[in-house]
Short mmCIF file of C-alpha atoms and ligand atoms in Angstrom, two decimals:
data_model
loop_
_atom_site.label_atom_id
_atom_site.label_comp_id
_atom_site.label_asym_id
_atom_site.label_seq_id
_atom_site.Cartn_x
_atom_site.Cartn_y
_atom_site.Cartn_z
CA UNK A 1 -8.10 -25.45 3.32
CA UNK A 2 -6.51 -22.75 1.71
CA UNK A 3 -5.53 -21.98 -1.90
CA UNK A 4 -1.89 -20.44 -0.89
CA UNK A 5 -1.10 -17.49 0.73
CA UNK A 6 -0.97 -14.20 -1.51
CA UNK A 7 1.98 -11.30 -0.83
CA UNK A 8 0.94 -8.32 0.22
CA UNK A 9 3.55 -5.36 -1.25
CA UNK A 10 2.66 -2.00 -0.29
CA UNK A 11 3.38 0.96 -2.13
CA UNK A 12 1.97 3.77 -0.32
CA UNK A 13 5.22 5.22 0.37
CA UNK A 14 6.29 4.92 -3.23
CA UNK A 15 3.53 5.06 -5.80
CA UNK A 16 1.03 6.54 -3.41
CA UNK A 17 3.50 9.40 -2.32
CA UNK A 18 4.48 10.61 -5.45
CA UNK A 19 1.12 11.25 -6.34
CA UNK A 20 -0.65 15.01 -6.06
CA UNK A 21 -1.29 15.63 -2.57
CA UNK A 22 0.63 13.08 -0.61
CA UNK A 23 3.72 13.70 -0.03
CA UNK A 24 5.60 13.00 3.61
CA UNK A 25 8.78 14.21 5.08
CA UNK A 26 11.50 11.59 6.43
CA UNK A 27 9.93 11.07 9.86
CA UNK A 28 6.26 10.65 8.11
CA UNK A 29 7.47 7.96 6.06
CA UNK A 30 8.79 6.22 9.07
CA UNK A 31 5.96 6.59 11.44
CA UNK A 32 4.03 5.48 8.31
CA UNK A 33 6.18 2.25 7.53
CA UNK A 34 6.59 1.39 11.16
CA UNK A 35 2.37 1.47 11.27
CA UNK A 36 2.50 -0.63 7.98
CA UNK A 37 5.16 -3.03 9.54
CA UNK A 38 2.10 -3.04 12.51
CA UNK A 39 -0.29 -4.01 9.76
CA UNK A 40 1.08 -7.25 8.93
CA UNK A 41 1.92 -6.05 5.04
CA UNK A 42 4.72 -8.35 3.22
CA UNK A 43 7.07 -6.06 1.41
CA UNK A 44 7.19 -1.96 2.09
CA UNK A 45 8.26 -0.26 -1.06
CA UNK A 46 9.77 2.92 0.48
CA UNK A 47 10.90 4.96 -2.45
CA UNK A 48 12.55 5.64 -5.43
CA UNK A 49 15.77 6.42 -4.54
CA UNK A 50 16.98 7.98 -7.49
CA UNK A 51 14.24 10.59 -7.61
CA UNK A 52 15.82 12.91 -5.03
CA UNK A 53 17.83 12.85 -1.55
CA UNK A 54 15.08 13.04 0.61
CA UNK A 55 13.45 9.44 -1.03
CA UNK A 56 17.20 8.46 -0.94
CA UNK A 57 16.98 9.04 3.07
CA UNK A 58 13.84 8.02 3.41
CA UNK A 59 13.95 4.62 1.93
CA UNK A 60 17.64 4.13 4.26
CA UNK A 61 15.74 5.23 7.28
CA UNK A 62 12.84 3.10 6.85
CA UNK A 63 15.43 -0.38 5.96
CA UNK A 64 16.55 0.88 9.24
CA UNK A 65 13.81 0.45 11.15
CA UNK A 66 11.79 -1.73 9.62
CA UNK A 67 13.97 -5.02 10.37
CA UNK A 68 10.92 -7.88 9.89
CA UNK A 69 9.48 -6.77 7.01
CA UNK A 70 10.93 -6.99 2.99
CA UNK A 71 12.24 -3.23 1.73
CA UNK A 72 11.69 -2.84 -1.63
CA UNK A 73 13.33 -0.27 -3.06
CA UNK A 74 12.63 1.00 -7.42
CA UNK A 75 14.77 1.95 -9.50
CA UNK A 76 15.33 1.97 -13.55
CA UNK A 77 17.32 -0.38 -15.99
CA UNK A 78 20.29 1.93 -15.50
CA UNK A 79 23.94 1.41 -13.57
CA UNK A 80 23.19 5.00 -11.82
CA UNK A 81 19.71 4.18 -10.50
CA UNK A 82 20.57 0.54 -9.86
CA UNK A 83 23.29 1.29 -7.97
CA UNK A 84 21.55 3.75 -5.43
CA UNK A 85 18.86 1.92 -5.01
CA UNK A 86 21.42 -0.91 -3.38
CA UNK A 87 22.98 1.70 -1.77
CA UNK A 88 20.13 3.10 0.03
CA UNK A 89 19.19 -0.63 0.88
CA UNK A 90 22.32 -1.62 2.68
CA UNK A 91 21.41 -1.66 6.08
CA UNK A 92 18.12 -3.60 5.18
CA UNK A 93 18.01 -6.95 6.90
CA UNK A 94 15.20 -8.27 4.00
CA UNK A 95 16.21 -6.07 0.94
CA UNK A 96 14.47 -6.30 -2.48
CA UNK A 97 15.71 -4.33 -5.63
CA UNK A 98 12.88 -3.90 -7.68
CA UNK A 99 13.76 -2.94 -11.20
CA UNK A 100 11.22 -1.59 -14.46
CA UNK A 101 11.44 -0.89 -17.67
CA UNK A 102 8.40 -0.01 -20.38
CA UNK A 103 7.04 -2.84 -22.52
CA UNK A 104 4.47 -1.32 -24.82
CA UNK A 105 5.06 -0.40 -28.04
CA UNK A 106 3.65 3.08 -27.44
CA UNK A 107 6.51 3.62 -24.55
CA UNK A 108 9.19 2.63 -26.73
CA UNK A 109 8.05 4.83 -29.61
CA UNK A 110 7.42 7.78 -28.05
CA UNK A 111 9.00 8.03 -24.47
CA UNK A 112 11.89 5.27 -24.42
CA UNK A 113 12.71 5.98 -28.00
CA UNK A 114 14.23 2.28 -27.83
CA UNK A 115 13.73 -0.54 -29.98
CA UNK A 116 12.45 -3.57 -28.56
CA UNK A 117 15.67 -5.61 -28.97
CA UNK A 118 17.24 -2.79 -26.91
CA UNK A 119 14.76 -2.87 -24.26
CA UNK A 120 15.31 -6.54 -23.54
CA UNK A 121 18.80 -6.06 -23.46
CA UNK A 122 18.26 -3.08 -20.99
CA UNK A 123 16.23 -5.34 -18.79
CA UNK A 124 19.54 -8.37 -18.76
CA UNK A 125 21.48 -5.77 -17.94
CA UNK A 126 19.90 -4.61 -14.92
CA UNK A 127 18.55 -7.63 -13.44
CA UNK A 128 21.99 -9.48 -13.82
CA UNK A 129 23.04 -6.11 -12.23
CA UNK A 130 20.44 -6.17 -10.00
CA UNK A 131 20.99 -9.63 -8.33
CA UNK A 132 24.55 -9.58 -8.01
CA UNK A 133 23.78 -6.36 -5.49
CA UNK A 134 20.27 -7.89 -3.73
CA UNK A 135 19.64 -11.06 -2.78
CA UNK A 136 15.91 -10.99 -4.04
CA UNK A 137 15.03 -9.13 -7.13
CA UNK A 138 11.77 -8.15 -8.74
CA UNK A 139 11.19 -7.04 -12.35
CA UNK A 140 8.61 -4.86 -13.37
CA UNK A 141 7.41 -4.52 -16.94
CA UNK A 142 5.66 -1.49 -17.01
CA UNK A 143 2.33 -0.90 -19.52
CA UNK A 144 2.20 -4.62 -19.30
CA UNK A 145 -1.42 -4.99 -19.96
CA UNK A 146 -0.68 -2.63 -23.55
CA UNK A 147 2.26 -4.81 -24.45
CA UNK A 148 2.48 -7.60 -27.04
CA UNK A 149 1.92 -11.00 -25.23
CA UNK A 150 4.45 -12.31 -27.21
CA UNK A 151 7.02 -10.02 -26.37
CA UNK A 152 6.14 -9.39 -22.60
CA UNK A 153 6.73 -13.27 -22.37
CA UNK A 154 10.24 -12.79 -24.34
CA UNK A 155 11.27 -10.47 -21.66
CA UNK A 156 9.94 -11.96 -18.68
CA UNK A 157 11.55 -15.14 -19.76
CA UNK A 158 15.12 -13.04 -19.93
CA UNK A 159 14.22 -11.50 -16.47
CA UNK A 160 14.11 -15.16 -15.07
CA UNK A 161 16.99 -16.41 -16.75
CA UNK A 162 19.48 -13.10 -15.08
CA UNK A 163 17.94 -14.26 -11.49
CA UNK A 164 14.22 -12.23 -11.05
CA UNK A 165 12.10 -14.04 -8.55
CA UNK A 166 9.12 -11.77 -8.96
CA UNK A 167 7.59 -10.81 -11.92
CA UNK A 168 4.93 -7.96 -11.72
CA UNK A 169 2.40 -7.14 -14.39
CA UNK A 170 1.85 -3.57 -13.87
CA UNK A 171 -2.19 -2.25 -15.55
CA UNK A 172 -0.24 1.00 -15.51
CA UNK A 173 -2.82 2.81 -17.35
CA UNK A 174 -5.09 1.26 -15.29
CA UNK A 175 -6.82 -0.24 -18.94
CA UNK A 176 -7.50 -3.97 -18.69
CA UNK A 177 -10.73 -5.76 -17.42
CA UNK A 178 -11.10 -8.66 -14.77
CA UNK A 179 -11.28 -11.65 -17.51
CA UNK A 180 -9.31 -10.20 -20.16
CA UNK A 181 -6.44 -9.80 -17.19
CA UNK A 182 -6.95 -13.01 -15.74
CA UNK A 183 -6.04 -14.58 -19.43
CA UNK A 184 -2.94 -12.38 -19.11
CA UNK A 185 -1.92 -13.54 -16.23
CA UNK A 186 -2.23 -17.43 -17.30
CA UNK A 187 -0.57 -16.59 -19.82
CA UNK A 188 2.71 -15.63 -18.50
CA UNK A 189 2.11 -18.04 -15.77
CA UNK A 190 1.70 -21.18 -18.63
CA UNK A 191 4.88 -19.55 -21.22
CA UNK A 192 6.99 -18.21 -18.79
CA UNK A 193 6.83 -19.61 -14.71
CA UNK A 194 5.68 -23.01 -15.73
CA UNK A 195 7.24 -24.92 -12.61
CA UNK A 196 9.75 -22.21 -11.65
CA UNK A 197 10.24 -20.48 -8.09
CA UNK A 198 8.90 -17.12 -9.35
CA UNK A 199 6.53 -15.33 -7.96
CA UNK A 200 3.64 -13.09 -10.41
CA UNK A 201 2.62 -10.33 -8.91
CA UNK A 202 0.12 -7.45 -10.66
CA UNK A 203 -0.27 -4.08 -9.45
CA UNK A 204 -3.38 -2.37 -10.98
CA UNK A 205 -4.40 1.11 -11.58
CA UNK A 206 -7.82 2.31 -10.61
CA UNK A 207 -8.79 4.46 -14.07
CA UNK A 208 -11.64 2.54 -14.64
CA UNK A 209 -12.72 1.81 -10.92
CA UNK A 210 -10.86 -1.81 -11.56
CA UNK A 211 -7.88 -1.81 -9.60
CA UNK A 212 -9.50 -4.20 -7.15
CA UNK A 213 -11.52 -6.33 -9.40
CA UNK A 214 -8.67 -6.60 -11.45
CA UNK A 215 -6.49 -7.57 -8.86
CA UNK A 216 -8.62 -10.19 -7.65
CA UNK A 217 -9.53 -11.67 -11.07
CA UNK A 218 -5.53 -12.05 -11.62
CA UNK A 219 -5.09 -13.51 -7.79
CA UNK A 220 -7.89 -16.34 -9.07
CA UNK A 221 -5.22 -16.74 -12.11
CA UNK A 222 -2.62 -17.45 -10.48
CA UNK A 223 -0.86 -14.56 -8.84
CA UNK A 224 0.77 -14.87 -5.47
CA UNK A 225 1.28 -10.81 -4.87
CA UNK A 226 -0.33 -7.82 -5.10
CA UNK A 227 0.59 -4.38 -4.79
CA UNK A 228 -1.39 -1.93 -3.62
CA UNK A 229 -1.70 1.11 -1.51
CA UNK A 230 -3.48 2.25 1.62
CA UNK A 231 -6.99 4.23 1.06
CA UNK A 232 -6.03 3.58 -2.28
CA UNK A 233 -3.58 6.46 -3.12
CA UNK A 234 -1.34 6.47 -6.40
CA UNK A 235 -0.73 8.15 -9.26
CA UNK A 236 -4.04 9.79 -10.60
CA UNK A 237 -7.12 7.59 -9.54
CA UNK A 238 -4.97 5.79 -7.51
CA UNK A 239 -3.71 2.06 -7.21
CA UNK A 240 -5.55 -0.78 -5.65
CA UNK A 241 -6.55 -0.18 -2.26
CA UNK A 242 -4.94 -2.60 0.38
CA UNK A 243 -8.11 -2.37 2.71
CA UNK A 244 -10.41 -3.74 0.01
CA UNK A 245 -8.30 -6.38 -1.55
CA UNK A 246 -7.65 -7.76 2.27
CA UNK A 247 -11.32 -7.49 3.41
CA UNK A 248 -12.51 -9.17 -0.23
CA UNK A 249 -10.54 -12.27 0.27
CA UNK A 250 -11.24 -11.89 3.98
CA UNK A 251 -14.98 -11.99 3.94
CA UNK A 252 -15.12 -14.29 0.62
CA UNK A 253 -13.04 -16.78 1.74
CA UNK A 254 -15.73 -19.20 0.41
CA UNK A 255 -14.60 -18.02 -3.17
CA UNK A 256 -11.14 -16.62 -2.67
CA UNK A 257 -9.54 -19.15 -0.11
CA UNK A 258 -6.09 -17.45 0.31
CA UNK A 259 -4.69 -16.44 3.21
CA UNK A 260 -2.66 -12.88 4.09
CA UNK A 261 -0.37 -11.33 6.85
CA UNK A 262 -2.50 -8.63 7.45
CA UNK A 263 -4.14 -8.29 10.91
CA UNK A 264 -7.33 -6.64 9.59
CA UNK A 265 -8.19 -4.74 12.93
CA UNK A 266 -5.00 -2.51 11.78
CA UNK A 267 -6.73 -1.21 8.66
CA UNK A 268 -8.64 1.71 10.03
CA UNK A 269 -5.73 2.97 12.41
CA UNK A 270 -3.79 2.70 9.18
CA UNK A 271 -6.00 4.58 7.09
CA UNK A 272 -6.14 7.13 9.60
CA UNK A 273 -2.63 7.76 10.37
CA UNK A 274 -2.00 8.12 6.56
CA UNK A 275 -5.09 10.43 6.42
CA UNK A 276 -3.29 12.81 8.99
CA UNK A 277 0.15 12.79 8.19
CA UNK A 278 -0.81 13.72 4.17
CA UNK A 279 -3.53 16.20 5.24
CA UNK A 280 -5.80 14.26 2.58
CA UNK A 281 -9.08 13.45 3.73
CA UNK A 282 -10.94 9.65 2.76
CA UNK A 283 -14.02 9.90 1.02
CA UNK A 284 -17.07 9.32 3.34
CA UNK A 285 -18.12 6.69 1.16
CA UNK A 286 -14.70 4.82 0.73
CA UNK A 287 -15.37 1.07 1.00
CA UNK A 288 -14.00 -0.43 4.60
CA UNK A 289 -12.49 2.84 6.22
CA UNK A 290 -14.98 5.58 5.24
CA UNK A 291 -16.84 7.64 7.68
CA UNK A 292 -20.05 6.39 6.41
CA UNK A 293 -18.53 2.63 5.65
CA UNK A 294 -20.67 1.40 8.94
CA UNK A 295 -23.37 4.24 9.74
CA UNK A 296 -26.94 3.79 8.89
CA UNK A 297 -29.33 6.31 8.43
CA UNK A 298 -32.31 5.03 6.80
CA UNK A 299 -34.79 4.23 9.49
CA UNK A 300 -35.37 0.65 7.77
CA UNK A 301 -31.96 0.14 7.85
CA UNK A 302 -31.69 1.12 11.36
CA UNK A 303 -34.12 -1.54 12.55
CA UNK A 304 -32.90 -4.38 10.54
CA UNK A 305 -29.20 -3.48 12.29
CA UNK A 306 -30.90 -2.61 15.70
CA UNK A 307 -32.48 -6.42 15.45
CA UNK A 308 -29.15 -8.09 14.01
CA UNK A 309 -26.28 -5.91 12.32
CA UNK A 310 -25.97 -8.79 9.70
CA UNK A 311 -28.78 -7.59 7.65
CA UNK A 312 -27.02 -4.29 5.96
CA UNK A 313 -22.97 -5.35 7.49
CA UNK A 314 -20.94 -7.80 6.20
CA UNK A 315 -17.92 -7.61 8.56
CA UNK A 316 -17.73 -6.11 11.62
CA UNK A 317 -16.79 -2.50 12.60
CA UNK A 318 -14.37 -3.91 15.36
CA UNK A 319 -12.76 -6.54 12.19
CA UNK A 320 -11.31 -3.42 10.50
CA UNK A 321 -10.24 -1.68 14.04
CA UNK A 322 -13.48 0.82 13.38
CA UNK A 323 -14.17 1.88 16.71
CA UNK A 324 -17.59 0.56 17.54
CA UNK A 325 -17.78 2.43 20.83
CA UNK A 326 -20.89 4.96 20.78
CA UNK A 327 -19.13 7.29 22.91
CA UNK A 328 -19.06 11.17 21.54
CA UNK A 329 -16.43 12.69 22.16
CA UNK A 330 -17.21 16.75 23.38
CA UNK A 331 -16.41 19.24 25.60
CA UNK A 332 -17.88 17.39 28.68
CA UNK A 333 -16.03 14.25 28.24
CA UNK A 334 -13.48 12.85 30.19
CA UNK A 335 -9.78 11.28 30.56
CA UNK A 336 -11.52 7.52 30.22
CA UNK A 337 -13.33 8.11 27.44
CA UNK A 338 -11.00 9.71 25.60
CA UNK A 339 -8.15 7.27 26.68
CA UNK A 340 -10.46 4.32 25.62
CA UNK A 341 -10.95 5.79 21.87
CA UNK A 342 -6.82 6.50 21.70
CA UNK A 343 -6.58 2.79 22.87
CA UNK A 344 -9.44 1.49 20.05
CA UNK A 345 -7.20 3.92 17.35
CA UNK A 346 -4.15 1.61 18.38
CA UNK A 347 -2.34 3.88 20.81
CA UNK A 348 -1.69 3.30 24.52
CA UNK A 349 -0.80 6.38 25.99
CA UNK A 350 1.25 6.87 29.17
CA UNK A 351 -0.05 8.95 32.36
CA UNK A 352 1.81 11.32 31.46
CA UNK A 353 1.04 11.39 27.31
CA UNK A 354 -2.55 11.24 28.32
CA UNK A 355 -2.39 14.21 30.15
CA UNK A 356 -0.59 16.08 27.75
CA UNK A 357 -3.41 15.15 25.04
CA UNK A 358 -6.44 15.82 27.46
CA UNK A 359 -5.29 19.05 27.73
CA UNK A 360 -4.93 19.39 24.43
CA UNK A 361 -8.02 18.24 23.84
CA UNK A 362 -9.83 19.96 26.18
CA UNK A 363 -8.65 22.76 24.17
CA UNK A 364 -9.70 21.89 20.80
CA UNK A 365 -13.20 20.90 21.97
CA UNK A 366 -14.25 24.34 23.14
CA UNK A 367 -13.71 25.81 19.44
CA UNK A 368 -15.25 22.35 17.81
CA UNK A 369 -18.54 20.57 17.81
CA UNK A 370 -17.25 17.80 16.78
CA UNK A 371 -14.15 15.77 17.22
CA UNK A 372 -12.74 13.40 14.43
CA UNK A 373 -10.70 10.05 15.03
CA UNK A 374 -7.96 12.49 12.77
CA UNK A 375 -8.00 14.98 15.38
CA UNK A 376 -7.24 12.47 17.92
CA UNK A 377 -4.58 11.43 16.48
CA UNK A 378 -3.42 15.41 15.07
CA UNK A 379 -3.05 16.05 18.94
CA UNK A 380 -0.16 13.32 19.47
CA UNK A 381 1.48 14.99 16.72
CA UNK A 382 0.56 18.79 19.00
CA UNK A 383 1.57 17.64 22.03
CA UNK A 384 4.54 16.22 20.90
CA UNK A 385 5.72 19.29 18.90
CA UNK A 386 5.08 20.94 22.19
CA UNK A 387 6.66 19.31 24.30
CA UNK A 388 8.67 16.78 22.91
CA UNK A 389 6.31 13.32 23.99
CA UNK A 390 7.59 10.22 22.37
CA UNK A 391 3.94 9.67 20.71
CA UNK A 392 4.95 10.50 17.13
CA UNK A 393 9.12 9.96 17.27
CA UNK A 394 10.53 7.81 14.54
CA UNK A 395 13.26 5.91 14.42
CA UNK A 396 16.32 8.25 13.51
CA UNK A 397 18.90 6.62 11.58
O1 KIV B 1 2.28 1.71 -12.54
C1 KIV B 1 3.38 1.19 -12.80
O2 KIV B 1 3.62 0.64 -13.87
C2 KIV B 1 4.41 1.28 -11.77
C3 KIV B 1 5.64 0.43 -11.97
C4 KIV B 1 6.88 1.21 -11.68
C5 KIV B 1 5.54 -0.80 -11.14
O3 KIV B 1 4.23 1.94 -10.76
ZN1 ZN B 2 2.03 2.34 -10.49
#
C-alpha cells in the first residue's frame, strides 16, 4: 500500500544552471533533458526564458524534444516575461507556465519595493494571465518559509481562485527546519487546498544541509511534489538533490510509502552526464553517486561486506546504475571490457561508435593511470567532435 505518488520536478536546467559553475550550451541542455526524460523525472523545468536568448532557445528546443514529459517553463508576474515564457512553450505537447513572485516582507521592502496589496494583485494578474496561455499553471511564492502565514495563505488562496493547480513553497533562503516546515506546509494545506485539485509542492534550499530533510518532512505533510536538482546543484549550496530524495523514500518505504517515476538505476548515469557536460566534479563523499558512496576501505568493513554487503550498504550499487563490475579499466584492456562499462553507464554503442571510442581510448590510457566513468563518457563527446558519431547529437529544433 502506498501513501500516493509524489511529483518529481526537476530543476537542474533552471535553478541548477544558473548557478556558478554550471552553465550548458543549447545542445547540453538537450542531451541533459533527454537523459532526465530517461530518468523517469515528472516535470523538466528548462529555463527562464526571459533571462536571455539562449534560455529562450533552450527551453523551445527541449519542449521539442522532450514530448512525454511536463515542460515547465519560469517566468515573473509581468505581461513581458509571461508572455515569452508561453511563447517559448508552444511546441510543448505537456506545457506548464510556472509563475513567482516574493512574499516576505523583507523582499517587498527592500527588492520589490511593493506593498503587499500590490503584490497580490501582481500575482491575479499573472496567473489569470498565465492560464489563459497554459493549460496547467504553477505559482511560486518565493521566501515562503520568511513570509507571514497569514498572508502567504491570502495569496495562495488568490492563486487558486485565477486557475493555479500547483502551489510551491519555495525555503529560498534555504532557512526553515524539518518540523517547523512540516507545520507550514499543513498549514496551507488545512487554510488554503482543503479538498481542492491543487497540488503543494516545496522546493528547498540546502544552506543549512536541509534541503532533503526538509523536503521529506514537508512530503510526510502533505506535499505531492518536490523540486529538486541532480547532484544537488542550485543557487549557492544548492537545492535538494533528486538522487537522495528518490533513494530516501526508496529504501524507507517502511516510513515514507510513496511511490515515484524515477527508474533509480538512471541516477548514476545521470549524475555523470551532468558531471561532464558542466565540467563540475561530485564530491567523493556525495550521498548515492559519489566515488566513495560504495567503496570500503577499512579492513573491518571489508570483511563484514566480503561476508554479506548488507552490513555497511543499504541499497545496492547496481539500484543506482553504479557499476558494480570490478573490472579496471587501463592500458591493457580490451573492446569487451570497455564496451561492457559504456553499456553499465547506459550507452550501447554501435560497431562502429565502439571503435571510434577504443581508439580513443586507447589513446587516453597511455598518458593516464587511471580512467574515470567521466572520461568514458568525455570520449563520446571526442569522438563525436571528430568525426561526427551520433553518440552526443541532440535533437535540433
Ligand atoms: O528558490 C526559489 O525561491 C526559486 C523560485 C523561483 C521557485 O527558485
Ligand atoms: Zn530556487
Amino acid at each position: 500500500m502506498t501513501a500516493g505518488k509524489v511529483a518529481i520536478f526537476d530543476t537542474t536546467l533552471r535553478d541548477g544552471e544558473q548557478s556558478p559553475g554550471c552553465s550548458m550550451n543549447l545542445e547540453e541542455k538537450v542531451r541533459m533533458a533527454q537523459q532526465l526524460e530517461t530518468l523517469g523525472v515528472d516535470v523538466i523545468e528548462a529555463g527562464f526564458p526571459i533571462a536571455s536568448e539562449g534560455d529562450f532557445a533552450a527551453v523551445k528546443a527541449v519542449a521539442a524534444t522532450c514530448r512525454d514529459t511536463i515542460i515547465a517553463a519560469l517566468c515573473r508576474t509581468a505581461e513581458e516575461d509571461i508572455h515569452r515564457a508561453a511563447r517559448s512553450l508552444a511546441r510543448a505537447a505537456r506545457p506548464r507556465i510556472h509563475t513567482f513572485v516574493a512574499t516576505s516582507d523583507i523582499h517587498l521592502e527592500h527588492k520589490l519595493r511593493k506593498s503587499r496589496k500590490e503584490v497580490l494583485e501582481m500575482t491575479r494578474f499573472a496567473v489569470r494571465m498565465a492560464r489563459n496561455l497554459a493549460a496547467e499553471v504553477e505559482f511560486s511564492a518565493e521566501d515562503a518559509t520568511r513570509s507571514d502565514v497569514d498572508y502567504l495563505c491570502e495569496i495562495f488562496s488568490v492563486a487558486v481562485e485565477e486557475g493555479a493547480s500547483i502551489l510551491n513553497i519555495p525555503d529560498t533562503v534555504g532557512y526553515t527546519l524539518p518540523t517547523e516546515f512540516a507545520a507550514l506546509v499543513r498549514a496551507v494545506r488545512e487554510r488554503v487546498v482543503a479538498d481542492k485539485q491543487v497540488t503543494i509542492s516545496v522546493h528547498c534550499h540546502n544552506d543549512l544541509g536541509l534541503a532533503v530533510s526538509n523536503s521529506l518532512a514537508a512530503i510526510a505533510a502533505g506535499a505531492r511534489q518536490v523540486e529538486c536538482t541532480i547532484n544537488g546543484i542550485g543557487e549557492r549550496a544548492g537545492n535538494a538533490s533528486l538522487e537522495e530524495l528518490v533513494m530516501a523514500m526508496h529504501v524507507r518505504a517502511d516510513q515514507l510509502p510513496f511511490e515515484n517515476g524515477v527508474k533509480t538505476e538512471q541516477l548514476y548515469p545521470s549524475s555523470q552526464l551532468l558531471s561532464t557536460l558542466i565540467g563540475f566534479e561530485v564530491q567523493p563523499n556525495k550521498a548515492i553517486v559519489g566515488r566513495n558512496a560504495f567503496a570500503h576501505e577499512a579492513g573491518i568493513h571489508q570483511h563484514g561486506v566480503i561476508n554479506n554487503p548488507l552490513c555497511y550498504e543499504i541499497m545496492t550499487p547496481e539500484s543506482v546504475g553504479v557499476p558494480s563490475s570490478n573490472l579496471v579499466l587501463g592500458k591493457h584492456s580490451g573492446r569487451h571490457a570497455l564496451a561492457l562499462r559504456y553499456d553499465e553507464l547506459g550507452y550501447s554503442l554501435a560497431p562502429a561508435e565502439l571503435d571510434r571510442a577504443y581508439r580513443a581510448f586507447t589513446k587516453l590510457a597511455d598518458r593516464k593511470k587511471r580512467i574515470y566513468d567521466q572520461d568514458l563518457i568525455s570520449l563520446l563527446g571526442g569522438a563525436k567532435a571528430q568525426d561526427s558519431g551520433l553518440v552526443f547529437a541532440a535533437a535540433t529544433v
